[in-house]
CSV table of C-alpha atoms in Angstrom, one decimal:
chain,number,residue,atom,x,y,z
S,1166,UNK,CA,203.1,145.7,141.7
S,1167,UNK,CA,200.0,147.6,141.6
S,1168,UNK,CA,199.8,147.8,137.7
S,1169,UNK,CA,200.4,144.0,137.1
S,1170,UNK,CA,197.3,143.3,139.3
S,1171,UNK,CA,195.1,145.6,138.6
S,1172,UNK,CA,195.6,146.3,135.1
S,1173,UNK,CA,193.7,143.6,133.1
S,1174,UNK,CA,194.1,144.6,129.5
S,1175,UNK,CA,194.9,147.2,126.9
S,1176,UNK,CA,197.5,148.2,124.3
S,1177,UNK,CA,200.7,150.1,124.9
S,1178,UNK,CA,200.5,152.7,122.1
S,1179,UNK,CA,204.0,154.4,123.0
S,1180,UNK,CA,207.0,154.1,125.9
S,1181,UNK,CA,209.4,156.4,126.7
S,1182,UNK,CA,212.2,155.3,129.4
S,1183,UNK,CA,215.1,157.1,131.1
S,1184,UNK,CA,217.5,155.6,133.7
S,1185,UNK,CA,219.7,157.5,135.8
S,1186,UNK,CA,221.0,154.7,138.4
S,1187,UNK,CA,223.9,154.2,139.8
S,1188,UNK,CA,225.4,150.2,139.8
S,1189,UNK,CA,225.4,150.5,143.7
S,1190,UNK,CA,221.5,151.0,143.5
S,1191,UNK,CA,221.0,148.3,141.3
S,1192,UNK,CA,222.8,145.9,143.0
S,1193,UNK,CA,220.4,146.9,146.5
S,1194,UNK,CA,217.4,144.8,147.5
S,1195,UNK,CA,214.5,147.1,147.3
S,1196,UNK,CA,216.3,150.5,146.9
S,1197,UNK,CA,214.7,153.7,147.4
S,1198,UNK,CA,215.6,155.7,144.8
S,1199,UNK,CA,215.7,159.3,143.7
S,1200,UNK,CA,212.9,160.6,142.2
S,1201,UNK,CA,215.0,161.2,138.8
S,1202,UNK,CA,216.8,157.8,138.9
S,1203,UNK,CA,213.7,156.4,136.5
S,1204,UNK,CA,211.6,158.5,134.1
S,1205,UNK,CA,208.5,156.7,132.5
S,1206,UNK,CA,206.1,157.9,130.1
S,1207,UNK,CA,203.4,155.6,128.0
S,1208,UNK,CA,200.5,156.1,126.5
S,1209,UNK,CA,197.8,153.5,126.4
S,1210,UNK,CA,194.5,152.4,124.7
S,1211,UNK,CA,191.5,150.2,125.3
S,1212,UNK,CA,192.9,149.8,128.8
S,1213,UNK,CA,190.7,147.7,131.4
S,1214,UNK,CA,191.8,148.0,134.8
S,1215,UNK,CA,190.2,148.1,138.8
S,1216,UNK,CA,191.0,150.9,140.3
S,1217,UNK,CA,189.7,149.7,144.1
S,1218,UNK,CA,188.8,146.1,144.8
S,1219,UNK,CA,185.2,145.6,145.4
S,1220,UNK,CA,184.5,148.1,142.5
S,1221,UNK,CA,183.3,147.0,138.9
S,1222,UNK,CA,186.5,147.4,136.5
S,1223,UNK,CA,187.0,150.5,133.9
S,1224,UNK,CA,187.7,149.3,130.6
S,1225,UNK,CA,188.1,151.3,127.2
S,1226,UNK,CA,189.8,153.9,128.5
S,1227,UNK,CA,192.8,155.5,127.3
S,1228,UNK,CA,195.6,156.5,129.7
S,1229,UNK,CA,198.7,158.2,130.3
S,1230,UNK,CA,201.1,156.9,132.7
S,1231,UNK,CA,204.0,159.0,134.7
S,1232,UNK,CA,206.3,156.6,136.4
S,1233,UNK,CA,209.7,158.3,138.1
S,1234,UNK,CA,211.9,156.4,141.0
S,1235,UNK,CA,209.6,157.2,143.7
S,1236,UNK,CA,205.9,158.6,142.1
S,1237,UNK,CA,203.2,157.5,140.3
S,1238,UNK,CA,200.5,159.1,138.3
S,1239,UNK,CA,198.2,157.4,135.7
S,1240,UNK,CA,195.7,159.9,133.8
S,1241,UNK,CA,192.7,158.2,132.5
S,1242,UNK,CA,189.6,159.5,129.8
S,1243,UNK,CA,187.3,157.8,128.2
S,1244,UNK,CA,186.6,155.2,130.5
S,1245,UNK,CA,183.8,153.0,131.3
S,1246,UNK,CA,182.4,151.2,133.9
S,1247,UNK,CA,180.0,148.3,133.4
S,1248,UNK,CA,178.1,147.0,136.2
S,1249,UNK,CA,176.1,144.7,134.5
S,1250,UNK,CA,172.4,144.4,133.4
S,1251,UNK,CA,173.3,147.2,130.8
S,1252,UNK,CA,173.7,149.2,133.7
S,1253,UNK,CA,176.8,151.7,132.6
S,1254,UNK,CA,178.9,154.6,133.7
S,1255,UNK,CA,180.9,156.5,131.8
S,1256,UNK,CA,184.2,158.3,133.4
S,1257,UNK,CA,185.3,161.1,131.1
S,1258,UNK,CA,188.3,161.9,132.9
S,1259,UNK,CA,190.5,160.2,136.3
S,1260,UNK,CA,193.8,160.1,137.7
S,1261,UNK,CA,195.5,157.4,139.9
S,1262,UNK,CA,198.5,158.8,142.3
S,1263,UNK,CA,201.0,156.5,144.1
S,1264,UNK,CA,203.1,159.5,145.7
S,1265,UNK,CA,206.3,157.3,147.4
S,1266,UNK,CA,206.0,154.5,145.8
S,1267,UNK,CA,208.5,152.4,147.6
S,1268,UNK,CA,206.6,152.8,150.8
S,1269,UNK,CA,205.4,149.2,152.0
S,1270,UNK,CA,202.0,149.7,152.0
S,1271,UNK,CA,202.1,152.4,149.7
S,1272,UNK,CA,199.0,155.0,149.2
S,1273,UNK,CA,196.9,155.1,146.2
S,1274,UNK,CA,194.9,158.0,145.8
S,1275,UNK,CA,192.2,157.7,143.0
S,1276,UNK,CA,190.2,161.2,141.7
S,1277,UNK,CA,187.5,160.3,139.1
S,1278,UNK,CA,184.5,161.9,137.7
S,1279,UNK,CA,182.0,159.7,137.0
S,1280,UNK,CA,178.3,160.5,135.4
S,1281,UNK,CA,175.3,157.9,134.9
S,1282,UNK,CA,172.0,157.3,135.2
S,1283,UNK,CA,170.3,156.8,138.4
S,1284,UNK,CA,169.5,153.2,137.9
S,1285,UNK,CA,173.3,152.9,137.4
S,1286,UNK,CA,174.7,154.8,140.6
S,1287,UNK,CA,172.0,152.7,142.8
S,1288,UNK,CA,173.7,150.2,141.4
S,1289,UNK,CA,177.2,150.6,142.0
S,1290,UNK,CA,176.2,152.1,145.8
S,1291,UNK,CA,175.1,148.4,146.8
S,1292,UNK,CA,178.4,147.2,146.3
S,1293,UNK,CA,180.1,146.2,149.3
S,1294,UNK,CA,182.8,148.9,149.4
S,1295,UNK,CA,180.0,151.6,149.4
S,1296,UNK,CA,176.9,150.4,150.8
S,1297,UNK,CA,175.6,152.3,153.6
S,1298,UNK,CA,177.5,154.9,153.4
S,1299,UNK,CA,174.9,157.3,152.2
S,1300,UNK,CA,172.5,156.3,154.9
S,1301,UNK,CA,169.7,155.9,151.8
S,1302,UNK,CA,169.3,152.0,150.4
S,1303,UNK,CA,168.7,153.0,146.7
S,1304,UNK,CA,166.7,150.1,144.7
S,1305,UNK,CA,168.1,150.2,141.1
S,1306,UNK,CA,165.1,148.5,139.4
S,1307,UNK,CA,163.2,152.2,141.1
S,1308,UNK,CA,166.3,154.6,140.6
S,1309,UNK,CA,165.7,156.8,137.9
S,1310,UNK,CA,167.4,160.5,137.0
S,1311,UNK,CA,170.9,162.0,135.9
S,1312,UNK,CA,173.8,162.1,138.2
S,1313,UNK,CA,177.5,163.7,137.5
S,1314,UNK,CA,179.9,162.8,140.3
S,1315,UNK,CA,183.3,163.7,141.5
S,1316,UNK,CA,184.7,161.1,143.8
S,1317,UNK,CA,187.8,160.8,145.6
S,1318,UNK,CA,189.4,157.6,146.8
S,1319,UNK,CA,192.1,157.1,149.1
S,1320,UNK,CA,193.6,153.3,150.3
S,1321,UNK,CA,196.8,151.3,151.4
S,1322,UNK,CA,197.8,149.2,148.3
S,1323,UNK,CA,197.6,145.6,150.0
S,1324,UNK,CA,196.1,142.5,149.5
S,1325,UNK,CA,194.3,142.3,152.6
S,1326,UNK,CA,192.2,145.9,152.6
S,1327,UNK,CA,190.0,146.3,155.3
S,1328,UNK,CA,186.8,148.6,154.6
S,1329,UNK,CA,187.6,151.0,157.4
S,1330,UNK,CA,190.8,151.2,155.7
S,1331,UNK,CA,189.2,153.4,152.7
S,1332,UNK,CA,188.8,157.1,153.0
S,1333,UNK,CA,187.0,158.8,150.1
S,1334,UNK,CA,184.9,161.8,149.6
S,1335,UNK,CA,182.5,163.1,146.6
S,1336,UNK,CA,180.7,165.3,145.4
S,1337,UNK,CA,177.4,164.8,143.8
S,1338,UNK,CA,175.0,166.8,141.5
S,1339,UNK,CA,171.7,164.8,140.9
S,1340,UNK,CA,168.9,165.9,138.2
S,1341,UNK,CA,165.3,164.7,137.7
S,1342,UNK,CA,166.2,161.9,140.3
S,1343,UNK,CA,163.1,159.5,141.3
S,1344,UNK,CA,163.4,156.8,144.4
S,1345,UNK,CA,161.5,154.8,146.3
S,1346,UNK,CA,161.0,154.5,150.1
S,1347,UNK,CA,163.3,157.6,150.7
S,1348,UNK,CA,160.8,159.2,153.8
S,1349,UNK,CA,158.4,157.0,156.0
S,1350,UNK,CA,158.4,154.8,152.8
S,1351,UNK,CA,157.5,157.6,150.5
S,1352,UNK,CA,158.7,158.3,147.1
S,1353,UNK,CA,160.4,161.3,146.1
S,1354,UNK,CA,159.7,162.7,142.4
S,1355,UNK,CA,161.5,165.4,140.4
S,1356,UNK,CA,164.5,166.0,142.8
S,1357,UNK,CA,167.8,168.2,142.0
S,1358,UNK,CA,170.5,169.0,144.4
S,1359,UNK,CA,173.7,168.5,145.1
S,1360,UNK,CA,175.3,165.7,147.9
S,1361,UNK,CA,178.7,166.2,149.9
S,1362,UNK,CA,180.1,163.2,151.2
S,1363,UNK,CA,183.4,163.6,153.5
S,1364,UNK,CA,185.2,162.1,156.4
S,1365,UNK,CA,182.9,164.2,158.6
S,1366,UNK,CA,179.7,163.9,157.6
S,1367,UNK,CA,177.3,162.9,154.4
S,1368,UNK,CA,175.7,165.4,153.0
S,1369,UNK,CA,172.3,166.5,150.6
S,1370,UNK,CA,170.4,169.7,149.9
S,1371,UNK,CA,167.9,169.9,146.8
S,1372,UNK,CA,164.2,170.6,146.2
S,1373,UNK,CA,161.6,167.7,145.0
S,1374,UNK,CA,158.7,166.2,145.3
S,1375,UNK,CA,158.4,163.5,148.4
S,1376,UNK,CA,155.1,161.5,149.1
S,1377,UNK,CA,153.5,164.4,146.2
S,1378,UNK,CA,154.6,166.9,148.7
S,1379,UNK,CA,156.2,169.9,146.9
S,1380,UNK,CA,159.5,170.2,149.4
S,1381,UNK,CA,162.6,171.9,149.6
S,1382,UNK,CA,165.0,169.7,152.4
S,1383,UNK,CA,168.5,169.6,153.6
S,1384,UNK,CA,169.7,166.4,155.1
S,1385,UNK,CA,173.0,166.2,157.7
S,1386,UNK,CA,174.6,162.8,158.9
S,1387,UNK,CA,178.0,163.3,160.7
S,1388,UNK,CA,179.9,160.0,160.8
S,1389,UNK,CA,181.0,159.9,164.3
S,1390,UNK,CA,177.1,160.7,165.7
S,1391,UNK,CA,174.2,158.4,166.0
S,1392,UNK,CA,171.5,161.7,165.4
S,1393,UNK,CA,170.8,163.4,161.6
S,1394,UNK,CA,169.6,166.7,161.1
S,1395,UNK,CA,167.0,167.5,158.7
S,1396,UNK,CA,165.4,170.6,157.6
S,1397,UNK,CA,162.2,170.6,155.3
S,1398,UNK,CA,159.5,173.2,153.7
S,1399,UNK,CA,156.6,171.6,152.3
S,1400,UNK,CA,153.6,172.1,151.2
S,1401,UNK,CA,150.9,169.1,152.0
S,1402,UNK,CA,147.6,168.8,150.4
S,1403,UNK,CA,145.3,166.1,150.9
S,1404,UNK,CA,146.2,163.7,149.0
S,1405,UNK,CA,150.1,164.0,150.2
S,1406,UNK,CA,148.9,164.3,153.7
S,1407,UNK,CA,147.3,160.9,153.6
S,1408,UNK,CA,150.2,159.4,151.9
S,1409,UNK,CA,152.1,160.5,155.1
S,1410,UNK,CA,149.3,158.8,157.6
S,1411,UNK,CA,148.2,162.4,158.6
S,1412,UNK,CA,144.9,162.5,156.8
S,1413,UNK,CA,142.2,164.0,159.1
S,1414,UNK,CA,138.5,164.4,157.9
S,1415,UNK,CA,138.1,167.9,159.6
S,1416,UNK,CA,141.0,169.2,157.7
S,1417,UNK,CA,140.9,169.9,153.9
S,1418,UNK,CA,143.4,172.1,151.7
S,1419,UNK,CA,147.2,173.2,151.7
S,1420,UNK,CA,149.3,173.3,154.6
S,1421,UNK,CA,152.8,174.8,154.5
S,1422,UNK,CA,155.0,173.4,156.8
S,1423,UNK,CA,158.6,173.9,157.6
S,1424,UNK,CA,160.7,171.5,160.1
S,1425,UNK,CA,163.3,170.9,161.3
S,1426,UNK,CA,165.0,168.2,163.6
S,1427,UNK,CA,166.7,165.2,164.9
S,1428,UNK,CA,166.6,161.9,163.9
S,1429,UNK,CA,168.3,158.4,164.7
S,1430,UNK,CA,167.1,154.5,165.1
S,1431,UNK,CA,165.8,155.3,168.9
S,1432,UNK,CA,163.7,158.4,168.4
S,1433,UNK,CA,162.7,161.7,165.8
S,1434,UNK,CA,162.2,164.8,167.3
S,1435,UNK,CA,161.3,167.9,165.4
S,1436,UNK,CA,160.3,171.5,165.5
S,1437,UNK,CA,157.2,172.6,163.2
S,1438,UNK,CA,155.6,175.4,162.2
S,1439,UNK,CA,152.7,174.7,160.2
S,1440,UNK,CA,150.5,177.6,158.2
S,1441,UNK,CA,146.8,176.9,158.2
S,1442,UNK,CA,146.0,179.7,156.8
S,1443,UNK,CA,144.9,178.2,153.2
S,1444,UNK,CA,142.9,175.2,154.3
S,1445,UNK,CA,139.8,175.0,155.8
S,1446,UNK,CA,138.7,173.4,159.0
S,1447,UNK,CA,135.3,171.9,160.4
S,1448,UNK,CA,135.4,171.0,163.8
S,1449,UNK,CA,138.8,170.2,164.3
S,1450,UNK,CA,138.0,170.9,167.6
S,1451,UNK,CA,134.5,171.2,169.2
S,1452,UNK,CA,133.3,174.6,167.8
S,1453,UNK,CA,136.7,175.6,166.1
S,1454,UNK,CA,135.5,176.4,162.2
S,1455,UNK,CA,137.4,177.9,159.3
S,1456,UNK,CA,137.4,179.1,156.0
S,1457,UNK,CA,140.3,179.0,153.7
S,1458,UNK,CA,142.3,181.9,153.7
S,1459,UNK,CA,141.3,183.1,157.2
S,1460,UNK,CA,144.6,183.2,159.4
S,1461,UNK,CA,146.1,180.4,161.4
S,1462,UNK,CA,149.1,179.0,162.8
S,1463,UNK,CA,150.3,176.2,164.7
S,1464,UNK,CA,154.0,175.5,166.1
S,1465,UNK,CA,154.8,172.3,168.0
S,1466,UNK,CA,157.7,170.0,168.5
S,1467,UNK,CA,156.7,166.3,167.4
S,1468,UNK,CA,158.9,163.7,169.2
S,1469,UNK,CA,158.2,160.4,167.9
S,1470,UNK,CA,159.7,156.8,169.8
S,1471,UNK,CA,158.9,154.1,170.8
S,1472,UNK,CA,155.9,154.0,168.5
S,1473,UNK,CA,154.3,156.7,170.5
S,1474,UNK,CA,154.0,160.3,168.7
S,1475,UNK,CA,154.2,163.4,171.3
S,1476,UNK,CA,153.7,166.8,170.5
S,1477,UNK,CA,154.8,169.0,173.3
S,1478,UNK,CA,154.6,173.0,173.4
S,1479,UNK,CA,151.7,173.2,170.5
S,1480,UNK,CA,150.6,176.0,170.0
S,1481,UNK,CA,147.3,177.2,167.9
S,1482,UNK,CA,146.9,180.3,167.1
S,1483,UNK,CA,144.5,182.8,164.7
S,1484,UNK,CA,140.9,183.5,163.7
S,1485,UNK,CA,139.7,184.1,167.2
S,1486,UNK,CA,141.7,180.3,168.6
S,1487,UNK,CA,144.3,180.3,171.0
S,1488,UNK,CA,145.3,176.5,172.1
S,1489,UNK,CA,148.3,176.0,174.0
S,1490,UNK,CA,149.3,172.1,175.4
S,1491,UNK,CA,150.5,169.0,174.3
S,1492,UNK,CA,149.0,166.3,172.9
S,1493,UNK,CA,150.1,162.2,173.0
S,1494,UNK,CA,148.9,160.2,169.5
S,1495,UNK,CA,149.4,156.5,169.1
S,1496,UNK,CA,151.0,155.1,165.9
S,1497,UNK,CA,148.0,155.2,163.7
S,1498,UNK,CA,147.6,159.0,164.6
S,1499,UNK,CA,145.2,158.4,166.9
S,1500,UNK,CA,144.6,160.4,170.0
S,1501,UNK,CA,145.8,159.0,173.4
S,1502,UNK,CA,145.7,162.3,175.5
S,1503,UNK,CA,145.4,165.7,175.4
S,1504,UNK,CA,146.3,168.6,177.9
S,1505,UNK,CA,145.4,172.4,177.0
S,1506,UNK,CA,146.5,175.0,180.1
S,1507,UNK,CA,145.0,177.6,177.7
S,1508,UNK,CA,141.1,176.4,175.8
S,1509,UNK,CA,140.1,179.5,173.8
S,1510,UNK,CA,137.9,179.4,170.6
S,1511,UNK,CA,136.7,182.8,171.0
S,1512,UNK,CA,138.9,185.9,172.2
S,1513,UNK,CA,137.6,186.1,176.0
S,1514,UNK,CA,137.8,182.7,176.4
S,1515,UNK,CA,139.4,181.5,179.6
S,1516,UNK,CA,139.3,177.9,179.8
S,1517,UNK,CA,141.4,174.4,180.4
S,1518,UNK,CA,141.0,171.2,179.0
S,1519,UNK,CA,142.1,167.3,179.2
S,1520,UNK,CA,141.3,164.5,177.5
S,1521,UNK,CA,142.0,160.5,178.4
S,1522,UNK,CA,141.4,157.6,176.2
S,1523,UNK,CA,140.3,154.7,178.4
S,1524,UNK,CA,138.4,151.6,177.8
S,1525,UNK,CA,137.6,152.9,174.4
S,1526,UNK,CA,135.6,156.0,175.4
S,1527,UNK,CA,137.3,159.8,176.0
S,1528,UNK,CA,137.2,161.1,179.5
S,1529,UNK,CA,136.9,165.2,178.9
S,1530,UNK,CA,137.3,167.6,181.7
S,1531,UNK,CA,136.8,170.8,180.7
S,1532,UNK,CA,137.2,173.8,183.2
S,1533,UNK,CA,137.5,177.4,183.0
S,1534,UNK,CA,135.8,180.7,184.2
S,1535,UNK,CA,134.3,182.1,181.0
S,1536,UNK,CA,134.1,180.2,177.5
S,1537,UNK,CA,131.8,181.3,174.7
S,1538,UNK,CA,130.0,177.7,174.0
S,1539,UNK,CA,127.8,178.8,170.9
S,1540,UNK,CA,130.5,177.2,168.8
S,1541,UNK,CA,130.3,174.0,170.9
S,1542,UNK,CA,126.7,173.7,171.4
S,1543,UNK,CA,126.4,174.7,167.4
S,1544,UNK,CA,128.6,171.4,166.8
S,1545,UNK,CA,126.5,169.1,169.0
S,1546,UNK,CA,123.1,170.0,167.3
S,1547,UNK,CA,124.1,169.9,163.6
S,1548,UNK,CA,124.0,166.8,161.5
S,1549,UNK,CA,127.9,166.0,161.2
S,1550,UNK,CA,129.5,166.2,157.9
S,1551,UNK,CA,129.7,163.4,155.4
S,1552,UNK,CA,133.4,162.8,156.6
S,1553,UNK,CA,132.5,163.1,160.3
S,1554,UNK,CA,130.0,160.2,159.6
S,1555,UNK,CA,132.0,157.7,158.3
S,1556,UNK,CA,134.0,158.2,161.6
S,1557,UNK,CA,133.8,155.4,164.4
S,1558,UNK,CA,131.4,156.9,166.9
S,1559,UNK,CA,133.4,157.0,170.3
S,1560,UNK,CA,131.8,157.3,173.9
S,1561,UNK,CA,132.6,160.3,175.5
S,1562,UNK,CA,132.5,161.3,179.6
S,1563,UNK,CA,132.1,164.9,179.3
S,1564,UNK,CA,133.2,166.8,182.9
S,1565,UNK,CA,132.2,170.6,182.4
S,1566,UNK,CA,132.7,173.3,185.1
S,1567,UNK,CA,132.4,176.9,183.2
S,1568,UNK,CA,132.0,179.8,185.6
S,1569,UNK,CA,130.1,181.6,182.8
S,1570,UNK,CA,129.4,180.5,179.4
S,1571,UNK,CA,128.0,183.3,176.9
């Protein structure tokens, strides 16, 4: 049944048939037979067939086809699948399996390996049977790169197939790969890597470029949880930084950052450590300066909901600086609150300070029994930097209570 439906075309280059039935099989209604009561062998050319509904067809393919009373296998090279829009995948080698045959619904099991273009697999993971099920929408018109595939396929052979019905796993080695809106609508450049797509879970680790971020990343979806893992090294400059909304003019240079989290529809939330040591900061905070290559360090966890961005347990560290609080951030980046238990610019420094965003102007209490405030008074009385000036001015209610400043 399976073959006269699905198989569209070809020619039948060779058949070879042996019977070994008895006359009270024959005369049965749907017998179930022994394996050696029927032994088929054909070969085949310029076959077009479908090996799942809701995929494109495979045509010009050669195949070799096993039929005995109660198995099936078909062994197919050479194919092609053509999806349209000269979009084309080419399957160098496949098998289709229908082990008990005479089961009502059988199982077909379909093993194929399948290379293509990237514009070409985009394409044939918007199809119905597939979409979503990598968690990534691939545009085709954007896809670009080299991908070889080995894909496994297993279904009930009915009419009526639900989707949930189909079990399949892959695997998936990707080469000079190019997509749009993969991370916070950035584009990643130059990835290779390898994907694993099971039962369990959906699978990716490579190394690319994302938003011009140089980035090594492993990516984690099981099937049956709402949250993804990720993990990600990258190396931000400015430019990539500001692709990412995370430009800030007291900031310039290279920052390494590895992460690695949670993520789902509701809420992100993510462990960072970020190295400062190669960039170079002007008054990140008041009186905080740095020179490239001077040491510094900052480790947070960013939770990000609601369109609200938290980072809880920061801490700041090197050069003299020793921060420790949290700080709240609308979803522009822009600072809603800030809470430091520990204020320290300068070793010695014993200090504590808030900040509150209301009505437009900060609120800053600042309190502490010894802070060195040569760097903050330094910061007040020079002319700000070129960046600093194109800054909105803000109004600030400053609250100061320093047992001893030096």
């Amino acid at each position: 049944t399976w073959v006269l439906e699905n198989i569209e075309s070809g020619q039948v280059d060779r058949v070879v048939i042996a019977l070994n039935i008895s006359l009270e099989a024959l005369a049965t209604v749907d017998p179930v037979l022994p394996d050696g009561a029927i032994d088929l062998e054909a070969q085949a050319s310029g076959v077009k067939f479908t090996p799942v509904a809701g995929l494109p067809p495979i045509s010009e393919a050669k195949a070799a086809i096993h039929v005995t009373g109660q198995n099936v296998r078909i062994r197919v090279t050479n194919g092609v699948m053509d999806l349209g829009r000269k979009r084309r995948l080419t399957i160098p080698e496949g098998t289709f399996e229908v082990p008990q045959h005479y089961k009502n619904p059988a199982t077909g099991i379909v093993q194929m390996k399948i290379e293509g273009n990237g514009e070409s697999v985009a394409d044939l993971l918007s199809r119905d049977l597939l979409k979503g099920e990598t968690g990534v929408a691939l545009n085709p018109e954007t896809t670009r790169g080299h991908i070889v595939s080995n894909l496994r396929i297993e279904l009930p052979l009915k009419r009526e197939l639900l989707r949930s019905e189909v079990r399949y796993s892959a695997e998936v080695d990707f080469s000079g790969v190019s997509a749009d809106n993969i991370v916070k609508g950035q584009k990643i450049e130059h990835a290779n890597g390898k994907i694993t797509i099971s039962a369990a879970q959906f699978f990716v680790k490579g190394e690319g470029r994302i938003g011009g971020a140089p980035s090594v990343f492993e990516y984690t979806k099981p099937r049956d949880k709402p949250d993804a893992e990720f993990r990600v090294a990258a190396t931000f400059d400015d430019a990539a930084r500001s692709r990412f909304g995370m430009e800030l003019s007291s900031l310039t240079g290279p920052i390494t950052i590895r992460a690695v989290g949670y993520t789902s529809d509701k809420e992100t939330r993510v462990n960072v450590e970020a190295d400062l040591t190669a960039s170079t900061i002007v008054e990140l905070a008041p009186g905080w300066n740095k020179q490239a290559g001077r040491p510094a360090r900052a480790v947070y966890r960013l939770v990000e909901r609601d369109n609200l961005i938290k980072l809880e347990e920061l801490s700041v560290t090197g050069s003299g600086v020793n921060l420790k609080g949290s700080l709240d951030l609308d979803a522009d980046g822009g600072l809603i609150s800030a809470n430091f238990t520990t204020f320290a610019l300068s070793e010695g420094d014993r200090a504590t300070l808030t900040v509150d965003r209301h009505d437009g102007a900060m609120r800053i209490t600042l309190r502490g029994t010894v802070l060195d405030a040569r760097g903050i008074l330094r910061s007040l009385s020079e002319t700000p930097s070129a960046a600093k000036k194109r800054e909105k001015p803000r109004d600030i209610d400053a609250d100061v209570r320093i047992g001893a400043a030096t």
